Amino acid sequence: MKYNEKPITAVWELTFACNLRCKHCGSACSTAKSDELTEKEALDLCDQIADLGLSYITLSGGEPLLCKYWGKVAQRLKSNNVVPNMITNGWLLTKDIIKEAKDSGISNIAISLDGLKETHDFMRTKGSYDKIMDALALLQQENMPSSIITTVNNKNLTELYELYQELLKKNVANWQLQYAMAMGNMLDHVDLQIKPEQIDHIIDIAYDIYKENRIRIDLADCIGYFNIKETEIRNELHSQNPKNMVFTNGCPAGKYVFGIRCNGNIVGCTSLRDEFFLEDNIRNRPLREIWEDTKSFAWNRELCRDKMEGFCQKCQFANYCLAGCSVMKFTSGKKLTENLYCSYNVAIKEEKKRIDKINNTQLLLNEGTTAIAEEEYQLAELLYLKVLENDPNNINILNTLGFLHYQLENYTECFTINNKILKLDPKNAYAYKGLGLCQVKTGLYNEGIKNLYRSIELADNNFLDPYHDLALVLAEQQNYTEALDVLNKAKTKTAEIPVELKKLYNKLSELCLTED
């Protein structure tokens, strides 16, 4: 067996050497390492990258321009139909370097800019800001596509919109925002790291800029998640270029992207500096063999909802983002199963503080009903749990919570709630339905079917949901005839069956005819 997903892109740390000593450098780059790839090894790796089918790749460092063979690497990649781009601190960019980059096939040069002049120079070194402004002018003169990457911290957080105005003056077309994380040199400057509560400030500014549509704004994978504004920005970028990944299957590291360190070590992401994330070295095995090995990147490829912890384990969106950016998770909590730097996490915690202060049951119920209608199940759960505090054996509230836990895929809680209901009310059809569906979802298929049939036996003529749910479960197992029989029983209970039941009935009738 081998891993069959093809990678889309990668980041290649050409050298560890850097001419700056930035306060937030996650790699703590300094001088070139003694075991860095030779030019011959690097060019051979270019061929392996092409063989693996990458679409594009980012050349970085350290400072990539300090790698003597950077131009040859770019040229080799381009000749292999892999589009290279580059991230640089801008200090070494000259007219000749830019011309060499264009001739080598570099598609875009991204420059790291971390605030207005005083702030940027504080983070990197004196004179760096002016160097970048000169470099941007040269890039424009030479018609070289360029981008700006800003690492957001507590010193530049309030400067972002003003910085945006400066970028407009320089005709910058693309701007990416990312966090400064607690790693590398940043460990000596942790006071500069933003707090989770400040995430929305970044997203709000990015959204305003996105709406102005004068510059293409991009939020790095670490910034989010499931904030309405952030989602709109990501979806727009994805529609412009499907290769811009959105969080639909967790962090892409080792799934669709990977990192190459300067010595040929292969990692899921070059920002993951801990040796735990090292898969192998291209001096030991070919790149394709490392990528396709099912044991490679297992820490992320095998990450699933059941392994989540804390808020992320119960989150409405857990299956989609799997707690998001691996670097953010690891640097902020030394684990990959929960992410405190999440806009949605922060928002729900704030909502809980607000809800805890409400003592009006009807208000809580009204808000809960609205939240369910808008499919805000996490919020609805908080509201109904608050109601339950004052009425712990309220069957209607317990039934609703059972539904919410099911929708949130928190099946352990769903089991607990429905079993509690059945102790209080042994003939509760809704609880049997919830229990049965939960059992089916967790692999207890036969037990689940029995409880769904039990729900039908107990249901009155106005409660046809269990018929629909049981028929759907049976249909998913291709038991079309049995599923149709269930719906025929439902038809005897009422003169007019609901629209959804009718749609399912017609579909099953077609499938049964096809089988015959």
XYZ file of C-alpha atoms in Angstrom:
516
model
C 0.000 0.000 0.000
C 1.086 3.555 -0.668
C -0.238 7.038 -0.074
C -1.997 8.011 -3.297
C -2.696 11.714 -2.836
C -0.418 13.892 -4.953
C 1.225 16.941 -3.368
C 0.417 20.343 -4.844
C 3.227 22.487 -3.547
C 6.203 22.595 -1.188
C 8.510 25.042 0.564
C 12.248 24.493 0.062
C 14.594 26.002 2.616
C 17.618 26.389 0.303
C 20.004 27.469 3.047
C 20.062 28.196 6.748
C 22.286 31.208 6.116
C 20.763 34.638 6.679
C 22.157 38.176 6.715
C 19.590 39.324 9.303
C 18.735 38.180 12.836
C 15.027 38.892 13.042
C 13.395 38.848 16.459
C 10.518 36.675 15.288
C 12.427 34.219 13.093
C 10.887 30.833 13.829
C 13.900 28.989 12.438
C 16.481 31.117 14.269
C 18.522 31.192 11.064
C 22.117 32.361 11.220
C 24.915 30.785 9.166
C 24.875 28.022 6.585
C 24.871 24.486 8.011
C 27.745 22.154 7.216
C 25.474 19.443 5.787
C 23.482 21.555 3.325
C 22.779 19.962 -0.051
C 25.418 20.293 -2.723
C 24.488 21.853 -6.045
C 24.434 18.421 -7.669
C 22.142 17.020 -4.956
C 19.852 20.040 -5.216
C 19.501 19.751 -8.990
C 18.762 16.041 -8.686
C 16.106 16.901 -6.107
C 14.554 19.299 -8.650
C 14.036 16.317 -10.960
C 12.503 14.298 -8.130
C 10.149 17.178 -7.331
C 9.003 17.216 -10.946
C 8.559 13.448 -10.932
C 6.317 13.760 -7.899
C 4.063 16.089 -9.880
C 4.279 19.378 -7.953
C 2.613 22.378 -9.579
C 4.690 25.045 -7.880
C 7.246 25.479 -5.104
C 8.471 28.271 -2.834
C 12.207 28.829 -2.434
C 13.041 30.245 0.981
C 15.672 30.156 3.703
C 17.327 31.575 5.719
C 17.859 34.020 2.938
C 17.593 32.088 -0.347
C 19.733 34.610 -2.225
C 22.690 33.518 -0.061
C 22.474 30.075 -1.648
C 24.989 30.123 -4.493
C 22.943 27.869 -6.737
C 19.484 29.382 -6.240
C 19.265 30.485 -9.882
C 20.186 27.044 -11.204
C 17.586 25.433 -8.939
C 14.894 27.816 -10.184
C 15.895 27.196 -13.798
C 15.881 23.410 -13.353
C 12.473 23.474 -11.697
C 11.016 25.692 -14.409
C 12.385 23.417 -17.143
C 10.572 20.562 -15.370
C 7.261 22.499 -15.444
C 7.348 23.250 -11.720
C 6.744 26.975 -11.169
C 9.157 28.434 -8.579
C 8.590 31.539 -6.500
C 10.770 33.046 -3.801
C 10.520 34.587 -0.323
C 13.323 37.000 0.583
C 14.028 39.667 3.182
C 14.720 42.050 0.291
C 18.114 43.261 1.505
C 20.091 41.709 -1.368
C 17.688 42.471 -4.194
C 19.305 44.422 -7.022
C 18.421 45.027 -10.646
C 20.788 42.239 -11.701
C 19.369 39.779 -9.154
C 15.832 40.533 -10.299
C 16.846 40.004 -13.929
C 18.479 36.694 -13.004
C 15.308 35.660 -11.154
C 13.163 36.416 -14.222
C 15.555 34.588 -16.525
C 15.589 31.605 -14.139
C 11.812 31.268 -14.178
C 10.928 32.772 -10.791
C 7.245 33.664 -11.070
C 6.964 35.955 -8.053
C 9.242 37.437 -5.421
C 7.677 37.838 -1.990
C 9.326 40.186 0.497
C 8.892 40.037 4.258
C 7.725 43.406 5.582
C 6.762 43.596 9.238
C 5.357 47.039 9.826
C 6.059 50.693 9.207
C 9.675 51.843 9.180
C 10.379 52.019 12.920
C 8.599 48.754 13.698
C 10.028 46.822 10.772
C 13.589 47.920 11.514
C 13.072 47.049 15.184
C 11.996 43.514 14.224
C 14.754 42.977 11.650
C 17.582 45.529 11.464
C 18.087 49.244 10.909
C 17.876 50.211 7.269
C 15.876 47.138 6.294
C 12.661 49.063 5.608
C 14.345 51.440 3.177
C 15.998 48.500 1.432
C 12.582 46.948 0.879
C 11.087 50.160 -0.472
C 13.971 50.378 -2.941
C 13.505 46.715 -3.843
C 9.793 47.204 -4.506
C 10.614 50.086 -6.860
C 13.109 47.901 -8.716
C 10.656 45.029 -8.980
C 8.102 47.374 -10.496
C 10.636 48.782 -12.953
C 11.573 45.294 -14.068
C 7.921 44.153 -14.299
C 8.612 41.377 -11.812
C 5.472 40.206 -9.957
C 5.888 40.760 -6.236
C 4.137 40.139 -2.947
C 4.459 41.232 0.650
C 4.303 38.889 3.645
C 3.697 40.446 7.052
C 4.212 38.543 10.278
C 1.717 40.073 12.689
C 2.768 40.759 16.271
C 1.834 43.101 19.088
C 4.091 45.837 17.755
C 2.637 46.042 14.254
C -0.953 44.965 14.964
C -2.244 48.537 15.077
C -0.227 49.571 12.001
C -1.742 47.143 9.509
C -4.155 49.520 7.799
C -1.554 52.282 7.574
C 0.912 49.744 6.178
C -1.712 48.816 3.606
C -1.790 52.433 2.446
C 1.985 52.339 1.955
C 1.719 49.141 -0.072
C -0.849 50.753 -2.346
C 1.620 53.560 -3.063
C 4.130 50.911 -4.141
C 1.548 49.147 -6.348
C 1.914 45.889 -4.412
C -0.608 43.403 -5.810
C -0.544 40.644 -3.155
C -0.314 40.804 0.639
C -0.286 37.859 3.043
C -0.775 38.085 6.794
C 0.507 35.447 9.232
C 1.243 35.176 12.960
C 4.535 35.433 14.779
C 4.685 32.158 16.713
C 6.468 31.076 19.881
C 9.439 29.360 18.246
C 13.026 30.101 17.316
C 14.074 33.672 18.110
C 10.516 34.525 19.065
C 10.940 32.506 22.267
C 13.070 35.409 23.515
C 10.328 37.895 22.630
C 7.108 36.157 23.665
C 5.640 39.489 24.720
C 5.338 40.285 21.015
C 3.027 37.361 20.312
C -0.622 38.283 19.894
C -3.336 36.675 22.005
C -6.225 34.582 20.630
C -8.591 37.431 21.477
C -6.792 39.616 18.912
C -7.400 37.303 15.937
C -10.609 39.018 14.891
C -8.819 42.370 14.717
C -6.575 40.932 11.996
C -9.493 39.335 10.182
C -11.554 42.541 10.338
C -8.750 44.568 8.756
C -8.137 41.888 6.131
C -11.847 41.854 5.308
C -12.042 45.626 4.899
C -9.059 45.485 2.544
C -10.580 42.551 0.669
C -13.794 44.543 0.175
C -11.876 47.541 -1.142
C -10.487 45.210 -3.821
C -7.330 47.245 -4.435
C -4.919 44.550 -3.314
C -5.220 40.770 -3.113
C -5.267 39.959 0.607
C -4.419 36.471 1.805
C -4.682 34.973 5.282
C -2.079 32.307 6.012
C -3.275 28.882 7.146
C -2.648 29.797 10.778
C -5.252 32.595 10.830
C -8.907 31.662 11.383
C -11.117 29.722 11.728
C -14.805 29.693 10.742
C -15.120 33.392 11.176
C -17.641 34.494 8.512
C -15.330 37.185 7.138
C -12.297 34.894 7.065
C -14.291 32.196 5.281
C -15.428 34.644 2.615
C -11.841 35.744 1.949
C -10.618 32.148 1.672
C -13.483 31.087 -0.575
C -12.786 34.003 -2.917
C -9.105 33.064 -3.197
C -10.068 29.447 -3.775
C -12.485 30.405 -6.558
C -9.744 32.434 -8.258
C -7.317 29.525 -8.050
C -8.473 26.058 -6.896
C -4.872 25.310 -5.858
C -5.334 27.788 -2.997
C -6.434 25.242 -0.415
C -9.216 25.831 2.083
C -9.550 24.040 5.384
C -11.785 21.137 4.491
C -9.531 18.368 5.727
C -7.366 19.888 8.398
C -3.827 21.185 8.035
C -2.446 20.278 4.567
C 1.064 19.457 5.862
C 2.052 16.003 4.649
C -1.288 15.648 2.846
C -0.968 18.097 -0.044
C 2.171 20.040 0.843
C 5.552 19.336 2.385
C 8.766 21.057 3.363
C 12.388 20.493 2.407
C 15.091 21.569 4.808
C 18.462 22.784 3.590
C 20.102 19.394 4.252
C 17.463 17.385 2.400
C 15.338 16.469 5.404
C 11.676 16.095 4.458
C 9.038 17.486 6.814
C 5.356 18.296 6.576
C 6.115 22.009 6.886
C 9.452 23.833 7.184
C 8.048 25.791 10.134
C 7.775 22.558 12.125
C 11.286 22.612 13.573
C 10.960 19.819 16.144
C 12.685 16.597 15.059
C 9.462 14.709 15.812
C 8.230 15.939 12.430
C 11.228 14.669 10.443
C 10.157 11.916 8.020
C 13.451 11.064 6.285
C 16.232 12.536 4.176
C 16.502 12.420 0.384
C 20.051 11.129 0.829
C 18.510 7.986 2.331
C 15.477 7.485 0.087
C 14.048 9.101 -3.044
C 11.483 11.845 -2.460
C 8.665 9.842 -4.053
C 9.316 6.888 -1.756
C 9.235 9.130 1.311
C 6.001 10.830 0.192
C 4.174 7.642 -0.765
C 5.174 5.743 2.386
C 1.984 5.285 4.410
C 4.032 5.706 7.592
C 5.219 9.154 6.533
C 3.452 12.177 8.024
C 1.253 9.803 10.061
C 1.000 12.453 12.791
C -1.228 14.468 10.427
C -2.505 12.022 7.829
C -4.030 9.890 10.588
C -5.352 12.790 12.643
C -9.125 12.545 13.051
C -12.043 13.934 15.047
C -11.770 11.175 17.659
C -8.238 12.347 18.538
C -9.241 15.955 19.149
C -9.185 17.364 22.684
C -10.795 20.201 24.599
C -12.992 22.580 22.652
C -11.811 21.161 19.307
C -13.122 17.711 20.204
C -16.655 19.074 20.544
C -16.477 21.752 17.878
C -19.142 21.897 15.202
C -16.405 22.178 12.559
C -13.942 19.636 13.980
C -14.193 17.284 10.999
C -13.356 20.101 8.625
C -10.313 21.770 10.178
C -9.060 19.132 12.667
C -7.862 22.019 14.852
C -6.187 23.813 11.956
C -2.542 24.822 11.495
C -0.110 22.273 12.906
C 2.579 24.875 13.608
C 0.185 27.059 15.575
C -1.063 24.080 17.581
C 2.398 22.793 18.381
C 4.004 26.122 19.256
C 1.119 27.243 21.466
C 0.324 23.965 23.204
C 2.883 21.291 22.246
C 0.108 19.074 20.917
C -1.747 18.664 17.644
C -5.224 17.986 18.987
C -6.433 21.430 20.063
C -5.959 24.980 18.823
C -6.533 27.924 21.125
C -5.729 30.363 18.311
C -9.120 29.993 16.672
C -11.615 32.784 16.033
C -14.567 30.427 16.455
C -13.166 29.046 19.716
C -12.802 32.584 21.077
C -16.289 33.572 19.878
C -17.991 30.609 21.557
C -16.146 31.245 24.819
C -17.339 34.853 24.727
C -20.885 33.672 24.048
C -20.686 31.326 27.029
C -19.722 34.233 29.295
C -22.739 36.157 28.025
C -25.129 33.208 28.340
C -23.979 32.441 31.873
C -25.340 35.847 32.911
C -28.839 35.220 31.473
C -31.442 33.987 33.951
C -34.509 34.432 31.764
C -35.493 30.923 30.595
C -37.776 32.119 27.815
C -35.040 34.345 26.416
C -32.636 31.402 26.424
C -35.211 29.207 24.658
C -35.940 31.882 22.061
C -32.246 32.293 21.307
C -31.832 28.523 21.230
C -34.624 28.111 18.684
C -33.074 30.783 16.471
C -29.615 29.211 16.762
C -30.955 25.805 15.672
C -32.794 27.365 12.723
C -29.516 28.987 11.646
C -27.622 25.698 12.246
C -25.490 27.296 14.949
C -25.537 24.094 16.962
C -22.590 24.973 19.211
C -24.324 28.124 20.381
C -27.663 26.322 20.750
C -26.008 23.687 22.951
C -24.760 26.378 25.342
C -28.213 27.938 25.541
C -30.060 24.680 26.245
C -27.440 23.532 28.750
C -28.055 26.762 30.639
C -31.813 26.054 30.657
C -31.150 22.514 31.851
C -29.286 23.800 34.914
C -32.593 24.894 36.449
C -34.642 21.973 35.143
C -32.314 18.943 34.824
C -35.068 16.397 34.067
C -36.934 18.380 31.446
C -37.601 15.812 28.705
C -38.087 18.364 25.935
C -34.797 20.089 26.727
C -33.007 16.743 26.981
C -34.433 15.680 23.609
C -33.195 18.893 22.046
C -29.739 18.433 23.563
C -29.653 14.875 22.236
C -30.350 16.270 18.769
C -27.664 18.943 19.177
C -25.017 16.467 20.333
C -25.836 14.306 17.326
C -25.526 17.251 14.945
C -22.213 18.164 16.568
C -21.099 14.522 16.205
C -20.456 14.349 19.939
C -21.757 10.801 20.081
C -20.627 10.006 23.631
C -22.766 12.869 24.959
C -25.566 11.827 22.626
C -25.553 8.310 24.125
C -25.568 9.702 27.651
C -28.440 12.121 27.046
C -30.696 9.597 25.291
C -30.100 6.935 27.939
C -30.990 9.482 30.622
C -34.233 10.287 28.782
C -35.163 6.609 28.540
C -34.679 6.165 32.280
C -37.060 9.065 32.865
C -39.441 8.101 30.055
C -38.977 4.473 28.856
C -41.369 4.966 25.915
C -39.824 8.102 24.476
C -39.792 7.601 20.691
C -37.489 10.575 20.098
C -34.840 9.191 22.439
C -34.953 5.758 20.782
C -34.505 7.452 17.419
C -31.541 9.463 18.670
C -29.991 6.438 20.326
C -30.454 4.329 17.204
C -28.889 6.891 14.885
C -25.999 7.353 17.276
C -25.389 3.595 17.369
C -25.423 3.368 13.569
C -22.887 6.206 13.341
C -20.553 4.525 15.823
C -20.630 1.104 14.167
C -23.312 -0.565 16.304
C -25.477 -1.074 13.235
C -27.737 -3.935 14.352
C -28.442 -2.349 17.739
C -29.140 0.953 16.002
C -31.643 -0.589 13.581
C -33.484 -2.259 16.477
C -33.802 1.035 18.334
C -34.992 2.849 15.209
C -37.715 0.211 14.748
C -38.559 0.625 18.438
C -38.907 4.371 17.849
C -41.411 3.690 15.051
C -43.443 1.415 17.318
C -43.695 4.141 19.954
C -44.180 7.129 17.647
C -47.599 8.720 17.289
C -49.096 9.658 13.943
C -47.628 13.162 14.100
C -44.041 12.004 14.540
C -42.784 10.573 11.248
C -39.089 11.458 11.614
C -38.046 7.929 12.670
C -39.571 6.468 9.494
C -37.498 8.819 7.351
C -34.313 8.236 9.349
C -34.669 4.455 9.419
C -35.422 4.322 5.683
C -32.384 6.482 4.991
C -30.120 4.254 7.102
C -31.417 1.130 5.330
C -30.992 2.773 1.922
C -27.385 3.632 2.725
C -26.865 -0.116 3.207
C -28.648 -0.701 -0.137
C -31.583 -2.385 1.630
C -33.957 -0.555 -0.689
C -36.948 -2.907 -0.407
C -36.924 -2.863 3.401
C -36.486 0.922 3.357
C -39.491 1.285 1.065
C -41.570 -0.939 3.369
C -40.759 1.407 6.244
C -42.038 4.392 4.258
C -45.153 2.492 3.246
C -45.896 2.090 6.953
C -45.451 5.820 7.373
C -48.015 6.456 4.615
C -50.630 4.595 6.630
C -50.159 7.015 9.523
C -51.186 10.179 7.724
C -53.184 11.393 4.758
C -50.343 13.570 3.499
C -46.740 12.590 4.111
C -44.126 15.368 4.450
C -42.205 16.557 1.379
C -38.872 15.046 2.465
C -40.514 11.690 3.077
C -42.181 11.863 -0.324
C -38.867 12.627 -2.063
C -37.183 9.687 -0.370
C -40.142 7.429 -1.185
C -39.976 8.296 -4.888
C -36.213 7.779 -4.981
C -36.477 4.380 -3.281
C -39.272 3.346 -5.642
C -36.984 4.078 -8.594
C -34.131 2.098 -7.025
C -36.383 -0.881 -6.333
C -37.578 -0.861 -9.953
C -33.958 -0.743 -11.133
C -33.107 -3.754 -8.948
C -36.047 -5.700 -10.395
